[in-house]
Amino acid sequence: MAGNKGRGRAAYTFNIEAVGFSRGEKLPDVVLKPPPLFPDTDYKPVPLKTGEGEDYVLALKQELRETVKRMPYFVETPEEKQDIERYSKRYMKVYKEEWIPDWRRLPRELMARKKCKKAGPKSKKAKDTGKGTSLTNTADVLKKIEELEKRGDGEKSDEENEEKEGSKEKSKEGDEEEDDNAAEQEEYDEEEQEEENDYINSYFEDGDDFGADSDDNMDEATY
Amino acid sequence: MTQAEIKLCSLLLQEHFGEIVEKIGVHLIRTGSQPLRVIAHDTGTSLDQVKKALCVLIQHNLVIYQVHKRGVVEYEAQCSRVLRMLRYPRYIYTAKTLYSDTGELIVEELLLNGKMAMSAVVKKVADRLTETMEDGKTMDYAEVSNTFVRLADTHFVQRCPLVPATENSDPGPPPPAPTLVISEKDMYLVPKLSLIGKGKRRRSSDEDATGEPKAKRPKHTTDNKEPIPDDGIYWQANLDRFHQHFRDQGIVSAVANRMDQVISKWVGQWLSGIFTYLQMWPLAYSQSQHSRVNSDFQFTFQTQTSSEIVRTMLRMSEITTSSSAPFTQPLSSNEIFRSLPVGYNISKQVLDQYLTLLADDPLEFVGKSGDSGGGMYVINLHKALGSLATATLESVIQERFGSRCARIFRLVLQKKHLEQKQVEDFAMIPAKEAKDMLYKMLSENFISLQEIPKTPDHAPSRTFYLYTVNILSAARMLLHRCYKSVANLIERRQFETKENKRLLEKSQRVEAIIASMQATGAEEAQLQEIEEMITAPERQQLETLKRNVNKLDACEIQVDETIFLLESYIESTVKRQ
C-alpha cells in the first residue's frame, strides 16, 4: 500500500473492481448539491384503485371536510379588519350550534377566569350543605352555577359596553357635529380604539417580536 | 415524532379545527406535556384562546391532562391519535358496511363530536335519518339505540373514562382537575335507557319563523327539568377495534388471494384432466353431463373455502383475543365446523383437509397448536402482519425500481445474508447491472449492509460485506415516506383549492341561486340564463379542479391503507421484542 501512495495512484485500500469499476475507469464526480426536488422517475405510478367502495369513501371524506368546518369545534381565527368591508361577508358566516363542554370532565383552570372565581365558594357551600348528595344532585348544582355564571358574564360585558359608550360620548362632546353621522362615527371610533389597543398589547407583551422585526430591518439595510 | 409526522398532524388539525387549535396542538406535540400558562406564553396566544383550543382537543381525545404534585395540570398531545383523523372516512365506511346507514351515522357523530352521551347520539342520528326519509316516515329512537347496543356489543364503540362519583369525604378545596377512571367491566355496558320517540324533521321553509314553538315543544316533552338519563356517561369510537377489523379483512383477503386461487387453479386443472379423459368415451359421458359436473365442482371449490375458514376463525376470536395479541385463542376444528356460516355445506372431513393445508402453507398464517378436539388451530396474527408488510415492501420496490430489482430484493429477503458476488450469481443478472441495482436499493435504505471483519482493523480487503433486508427498519422508513406523501398530498390539494377559490365561490353562488329559483318555480329559460353565468372555459377549469382534488383525496385514502398496514406490523413487532 505504501508503494501505491508513493506512485501517486488513487489510494484505495480495497479493490475498486469489486464495486463495479474496471481498471483505469474514471470515477464519477463528487456530488456537492442535494438531489433534485422533482427527480425523473423511471417507472410511472400504477393507477389508483377504483370501485364503489372507494368512491363512497371519497365522497365521505369530502363531505366530512365540509361538515367539520360547520362544527362548533372549528375555532376560527379572529379576522383582521379589512379596509373595505365586504357586503357579501355578512352572508358567508356559517351558522354553528353552540357547544357547552362538560366542565366536570375538564380541569377547572380551563373555565374562563371569571367563572372560576364565582364557582369556587359556591360549589364549596353546596358541598357543605348536602353531604350525601348523589351524582345527579351535584350535576344540577353545577348546571345552576353555570347558568348563573353565564348571566354574570352577560352583565359584565354589558358594563363594558356602557363604559365604552361613555368614553365615546365624552369624545363626542368636544366636536358635536351632525347627528346623522353619529352612528357611523361611533363605529369608526370603536375600530380605532381596538386597533390602538392591539398595537400596544403586542408591543409591550412580547419583546421577542420587536427584536425579530429589528433584525429584519438590519438585513434589509445591509442588502 | 419525526418532522413528517408533525407536519401531517399540523395539516390535519388545521383542517379539522382551524388555525388556533392547530397552533396549540402542534406546540404540544413538539414540546411534550406543558402547563396552561406556559403554552399560552410560548405560543403567544391569548389565554382564552388556549383554553378553548384545549377544550376542543380534550373533547376529541387528542389531548390528555394530568395533575402533578403541586396541583399543576399538564396537558399532553396524543400524536398517534391525531394521525388517526386521516382514517375517519374509512371508519365510517366500515360502520356502514357492518351496520348499514344507522351504524354509519352513529360512528360519524361520535367521530365528529369526539365523545357523546348515548341519548344525544340516538336523538341526533334519528333526526338525521328522518330528514333523509320520505315525507311522513320517521325513524324510531328504539331502532337507532338497538344499533348502538349492537355496536357496543361488538366493541366498536366504548365508554370514555368516567368522572368518579362525588367524593364528599375529601375535605379541602376540590382538586384542580378531575381524575378519570376506566372501569374495565363497564367499558361496553350500555346504560338502560328508555328512549321513546321519533326523529324530528327540521322544516326547511320555516327555520326561523317557527323557532319559538320548536323550542317550546321539546321543553314540554323531554327537557322539563328532567335530568338526562345517561348524564356523564360518554361514548367514543373504539379505533383499536376498527383496526382489528381492518387487519382481519386484510388477512382474509390475503388468504383468499394465496390459497383459494391456488386451489381453484389446481382443481380446475385436475377437472379438465378428468374431462378430457372422459370425453374419449363420448357414449358414456355426454356433453350435458360434462357441463353439469363442471359447474358443481366449480361451485364447491371456487367459493373461496379457505378464506371463509379463516374469516370464521377470526370472527370467533374477535372479542376473546385482544387486538394486540400475536395469536388468536386456539380453536378446535369441531368448534370451527360448528361456527361456519349456515348454508356453507362442506363436510367435516373437507374442513380438516383445508385446515391441514392452511397449516402447511409456508406463510404460516394458520398454525396447529395441538391435537385435542380434532386438532387445535390458531391464526398467527404477527406472522400474517409480517407477510403483509413484506408484500407491501416488495411491491413498492417493484413499482419504483422495476421487477429485476424486486427479484434481487426477494432473493436477499429469502437468503437472509448474501455477499455481493452471490447476489449477482443467484439473481442471474449481469454483474454490473446487479451491482447498480443493489447499490440503488442500499442508498434508498431498502437493503442494509452488514460488515463482518476478519481482522480487527476492519480493512476492506479482509472484510465480508453482507447484504441483508431488515424488514422492520425498511418498514419504518417506508412509513415515514408515507407520512410525508400524505402531507404533500394535502398541501397540494389546499394549494389547488386556494388557486381556484374565486371560481369555486362563484360556482357555489350560482348553484345556490339556481336552487332557490327552482324552489320558487322559475322558468326554464331563466335557469339557463343563470347557468350561463359560468362560462365554458370556467366550467372546464372547474372540472379539471374537481378531477384533481378527487385524485388527491383518493390518494390520501389509499396511502393511509398502506400506513395502517405498516403501523400495525411495526406495533406488533415492537411488542414482541
PDB file of C-alpha atoms in Angstrom, chain A residues 67-206:
ATOM      1  CA  THR A  67     -69.059  19.250   7.865  1.00  0.00           C
ATOM      2  CA  VAL A  68     -66.089  19.736  10.142  1.00  0.00           C
ATOM      3  CA  LYS A  69     -65.987  23.423   9.262  1.00  0.00           C
ATOM      4  CA  ARG A  70     -69.540  23.833  10.480  1.00  0.00           C
ATOM      5  CA  MET A  71     -68.937  22.119  13.801  1.00  0.00           C
ATOM      6  CA  PRO A  72     -68.651  24.254  16.931  1.00  0.00           C
ATOM      7  CA  TYR A  73     -65.189  22.790  17.465  1.00  0.00           C
ATOM      8  CA  PHE A  74     -63.794  24.644  14.493  1.00  0.00           C
ATOM      9  CA  VAL A  75     -62.237  27.666  16.138  1.00  0.00           C
ATOM     10  CA  GLU A  76     -61.887  30.443  13.659  1.00  0.00           C
ATOM     11  CA  THR A  77     -59.158  32.983  13.881  1.00  0.00           C
ATOM     12  CA  PRO A  78     -60.441  36.441  14.633  1.00  0.00           C
ATOM     13  CA  GLU A  79     -60.169  38.191  11.316  1.00  0.00           C
ATOM     14  CA  GLU A  80     -58.143  41.284  10.981  1.00  0.00           C
ATOM     15  CA  LYS A  81     -60.129  44.276   9.951  1.00  0.00           C
ATOM     16  CA  GLN A  82     -60.133  44.906   6.256  1.00  0.00           C
ATOM     17  CA  ASP A  83     -60.080  48.357   4.727  1.00  0.00           C
ATOM     18  CA  ILE A  84     -63.163  47.666   2.707  1.00  0.00           C
ATOM     19  CA  GLU A  85     -65.939  45.874   4.416  1.00  0.00           C
ATOM     20  CA  ARG A  86     -67.449  43.427   2.006  1.00  0.00           C
ATOM     21  CA  TYR A  87     -71.172  43.228   1.908  1.00  0.00           C
ATOM     22  CA  SER A  88     -71.069  39.556   0.990  1.00  0.00           C
ATOM     23  CA  LYS A  89     -69.012  38.700   4.072  1.00  0.00           C
ATOM     24  CA  ARG A  90     -72.056  39.064   6.250  1.00  0.00           C
ATOM     25  CA  TYR A  91     -73.752  36.267   4.407  1.00  0.00           C
ATOM     26  CA  MET A  92     -70.754  33.994   4.326  1.00  0.00           C
ATOM     27  CA  LYS A  93     -70.811  33.333   8.014  1.00  0.00           C
ATOM     28  CA  VAL A  94     -71.881  29.807   8.745  1.00  0.00           C
ATOM     29  CA  TYR A  95     -74.345  29.034  11.435  1.00  0.00           C
ATOM     30  CA  LYS A  96     -72.869  26.977  14.231  1.00  0.00           C
ATOM     31  CA  GLU A  97     -74.643  25.452  17.133  1.00  0.00           C
ATOM     32  CA  GLU A  98     -73.249  26.323  20.482  1.00  0.00           C
ATOM     33  CA  TRP A  99     -71.123  23.869  22.365  1.00  0.00           C
ATOM     34  CA  ILE A 100     -71.052  23.762  26.136  1.00  0.00           C
ATOM     35  CA  PRO A 101     -68.264  21.500  27.309  1.00  0.00           C
ATOM     36  CA  ASP A 102     -68.952  19.212  30.218  1.00  0.00           C
ATOM     37  CA  TRP A 103     -66.909  21.037  32.830  1.00  0.00           C
ATOM     38  CA  ARG A 104     -66.990  18.059  35.167  1.00  0.00           C
ATOM     39  CA  ARG A 105     -64.577  16.300  32.843  1.00  0.00           C
ATOM     40  CA  LEU A 106     -62.194  19.182  32.346  1.00  0.00           C
ATOM     41  CA  PRO A 107     -59.590  20.775  34.583  1.00  0.00           C
ATOM     42  CA  ARG A 108     -61.009  23.737  36.422  1.00  0.00           C
ATOM     43  CA  GLU A 109     -58.459  26.133  35.064  1.00  0.00           C
ATOM     44  CA  LEU A 110     -59.856  25.749  31.561  1.00  0.00           C
ATOM     45  CA  MET A 111     -63.047  27.544  32.529  1.00  0.00           C
ATOM     46  CA  ALA A 112     -62.961  31.221  31.798  1.00  0.00           C
ATOM     47  CA  ARG A 113     -61.430  33.215  34.631  1.00  0.00           C
ATOM     48  CA  LYS A 114     -64.469  34.969  35.994  1.00  0.00           C
ATOM     49  CA  LYS A 115     -66.334  31.729  36.121  1.00  0.00           C
ATOM     50  CA  CYS A 116     -63.718  30.127  38.272  1.00  0.00           C
ATOM     51  CA  LYS A 117     -63.829  32.768  40.953  1.00  0.00           C
ATOM     52  CA  LYS A 118     -67.528  32.524  41.311  1.00  0.00           C
ATOM     53  CA  ALA A 119     -67.639  28.794  41.113  1.00  0.00           C
ATOM     54  CA  GLY A 120     -65.178  28.298  43.919  1.00  0.00           C
ATOM     55  CA  PRO A 121     -67.043  29.374  47.049  1.00  0.00           C
ATOM     56  CA  LYS A 122     -70.419  28.350  45.746  1.00  0.00           C
ATOM     57  CA  SER A 123     -69.504  24.821  44.974  1.00  0.00           C
ATOM     58  CA  LYS A 124     -67.921  24.509  48.370  1.00  0.00           C
ATOM     59  CA  LYS A 125     -71.043  25.747  50.027  1.00  0.00           C
ATOM     60  CA  ALA A 126     -73.079  23.301  48.075  1.00  0.00           C
ATOM     61  CA  LYS A 127     -70.882  20.500  49.234  1.00  0.00           C
ATOM     62  CA  ASP A 128     -71.065  21.556  52.859  1.00  0.00           C
ATOM     63  CA  THR A 129     -74.831  21.713  52.951  1.00  0.00           C
ATOM     64  CA  GLY A 130     -75.600  18.474  51.242  1.00  0.00           C
ATOM     65  CA  LYS A 131     -73.104  15.898  52.356  1.00  0.00           C
ATOM     66  CA  GLY A 132     -74.702  12.814  50.935  1.00  0.00           C
ATOM     67  CA  THR A 133     -75.544  14.343  47.580  1.00  0.00           C
ATOM     68  CA  SER A 134     -75.878  11.973  44.714  1.00  0.00           C
ATOM     69  CA  LEU A 135     -74.280  12.447  41.320  1.00  0.00           C
ATOM     70  CA  THR A 136     -77.376  13.891  39.738  1.00  0.00           C
ATOM     71  CA  ASN A 137     -77.825  16.356  42.566  1.00  0.00           C
ATOM     72  CA  THR A 138     -74.382  17.852  42.175  1.00  0.00           C
ATOM     73  CA  ALA A 139     -74.875  17.868  38.467  1.00  0.00           C
ATOM     74  CA  ASP A 140     -77.919  20.038  38.987  1.00  0.00           C
ATOM     75  CA  VAL A 141     -75.998  22.372  41.216  1.00  0.00           C
ATOM     76  CA  LEU A 142     -73.216  22.629  38.681  1.00  0.00           C
ATOM     77  CA  LYS A 143     -75.686  23.382  35.965  1.00  0.00           C
ATOM     78  CA  LYS A 144     -77.241  26.090  38.034  1.00  0.00           C
ATOM     79  CA  ILE A 145     -73.837  27.542  38.682  1.00  0.00           C
ATOM     80  CA  GLU A 146     -73.115  27.515  35.001  1.00  0.00           C
ATOM     81  CA  GLU A 147     -76.322  29.342  34.293  1.00  0.00           C
ATOM     82  CA  LEU A 148     -75.547  31.923  36.918  1.00  0.00           C
ATOM     83  CA  GLU A 149     -72.096  32.347  35.542  1.00  0.00           C
ATOM     84  CA  LYS A 150     -73.436  32.945  32.098  1.00  0.00           C
ATOM     85  CA  ARG A 151     -75.770  35.564  33.410  1.00  0.00           C
ATOM     86  CA  GLY A 152     -72.908  37.113  35.295  1.00  0.00           C
ATOM     87  CA  ASP A 153     -70.827  37.225  32.186  1.00  0.00           C
ATOM     88  CA  GLY A 154     -73.560  38.887  30.219  1.00  0.00           C
ATOM     89  CA  GLU A 155     -73.835  41.591  32.807  1.00  0.00           C
ATOM     90  CA  LYS A 156     -70.158  42.090  32.787  1.00  0.00           C
ATOM     91  CA  SER A 157     -69.986  42.558  29.066  1.00  0.00           C
ATOM     92  CA  ASP A 158     -72.880  44.965  29.251  1.00  0.00           C
ATOM     93  CA  GLU A 159     -70.998  47.002  31.731  1.00  0.00           C
ATOM     94  CA  GLU A 160     -68.014  47.097  29.488  1.00  0.00           C
ATOM     95  CA  ASN A 161     -70.119  48.282  26.633  1.00  0.00           C
ATOM     96  CA  GLU A 162     -71.547  51.016  28.751  1.00  0.00           C
ATOM     97  CA  GLU A 163     -68.136  52.126  29.751  1.00  0.00           C
ATOM     98  CA  LYS A 164     -67.024  52.275  26.178  1.00  0.00           C
ATOM     99  CA  GLU A 165     -70.041  54.210  25.144  1.00  0.00           C
ATOM    100  CA  GLY A 166     -69.452  56.570  27.950  1.00  0.00           C
ATOM    101  CA  SER A 167     -65.969  57.317  26.835  1.00  0.00           C
ATOM    102  CA  LYS A 168     -67.152  57.828  23.315  1.00  0.00           C
ATOM    103  CA  GLU A 169     -69.710  60.253  24.426  1.00  0.00           C
ATOM    104  CA  LYS A 170     -67.032  62.197  26.171  1.00  0.00           C
ATOM    105  CA  SER A 171     -65.027  62.369  22.995  1.00  0.00           C
ATOM    106  CA  LYS A 172     -68.108  63.362  21.073  1.00  0.00           C
ATOM    107  CA  GLU A 173     -68.882  66.192  23.365  1.00  0.00           C
ATOM    108  CA  GLY A 174     -65.881  68.050  22.028  1.00  0.00           C
ATOM    109  CA  ASP A 175     -66.929  68.001  18.401  1.00  0.00           C
ATOM    110  CA  GLU A 176     -70.654  67.835  18.159  1.00  0.00           C
ATOM    111  CA  GLU A 177     -71.427  67.852  14.501  1.00  0.00           C
ATOM    112  CA  GLU A 178     -74.269  66.282  12.552  1.00  0.00           C
ATOM    113  CA  ASP A 179     -76.401  63.789  14.381  1.00  0.00           C
ATOM    114  CA  ASP A 180     -76.825  61.704  11.234  1.00  0.00           C
ATOM    115  CA  ASN A 181     -73.182  60.769  11.191  1.00  0.00           C
ATOM    116  CA  ALA A 182     -73.089  59.914  14.853  1.00  0.00           C
ATOM    117  CA  ALA A 183     -73.692  56.220  14.337  1.00  0.00           C
ATOM    118  CA  GLU A 184     -71.003  55.894  11.720  1.00  0.00           C
ATOM    119  CA  GLN A 185     -68.565  57.754  13.802  1.00  0.00           C
ATOM    120  CA  GLU A 186     -69.245  55.531  16.727  1.00  0.00           C
ATOM    121  CA  GLU A 187     -68.282  52.513  14.731  1.00  0.00           C
ATOM    122  CA  TYR A 188     -65.239  54.209  13.455  1.00  0.00           C
ATOM    123  CA  ASP A 189     -64.116  55.162  16.930  1.00  0.00           C
ATOM    124  CA  GLU A 190     -64.514  51.650  18.148  1.00  0.00           C
ATOM    125  CA  GLU A 191     -62.315  50.269  15.442  1.00  0.00           C
ATOM    126  CA  GLU A 192     -59.668  52.809  16.030  1.00  0.00           C
ATOM    127  CA  GLN A 193     -59.640  52.160  19.725  1.00  0.00           C
ATOM    128  CA  GLU A 194     -59.282  48.434  19.288  1.00  0.00           C
ATOM    129  CA  GLU A 195     -56.509  48.786  16.833  1.00  0.00           C
ATOM    130  CA  GLU A 196     -54.661  51.041  19.164  1.00  0.00           C
ATOM    131  CA  ASN A 197     -55.066  48.586  21.967  1.00  0.00           C
ATOM    132  CA  ASP A 198     -53.880  45.757  19.766  1.00  0.00           C
ATOM    133  CA  TYR A 199     -50.794  47.600  18.861  1.00  0.00           C
ATOM    134  CA  ILE A 200     -49.924  48.478  22.410  1.00  0.00           C
ATOM    135  CA  ASN A 201     -50.516  44.970  23.607  1.00  0.00           C
ATOM    136  CA  SER A 202     -48.288  43.382  21.072  1.00  0.00           C
ATOM    137  CA  TYR A 203     -45.640  45.958  21.702  1.00  0.00           C
ATOM    138  CA  PHE A 204     -45.361  45.522  25.424  1.00  0.00           C
ATOM    139  CA  GLU A 205     -46.291  41.916  25.885  1.00  0.00           C
ATOM    140  CA  ASP A 206     -43.682  40.340  23.779  1.00  0.00           C
TER     141      ASP A 206
END
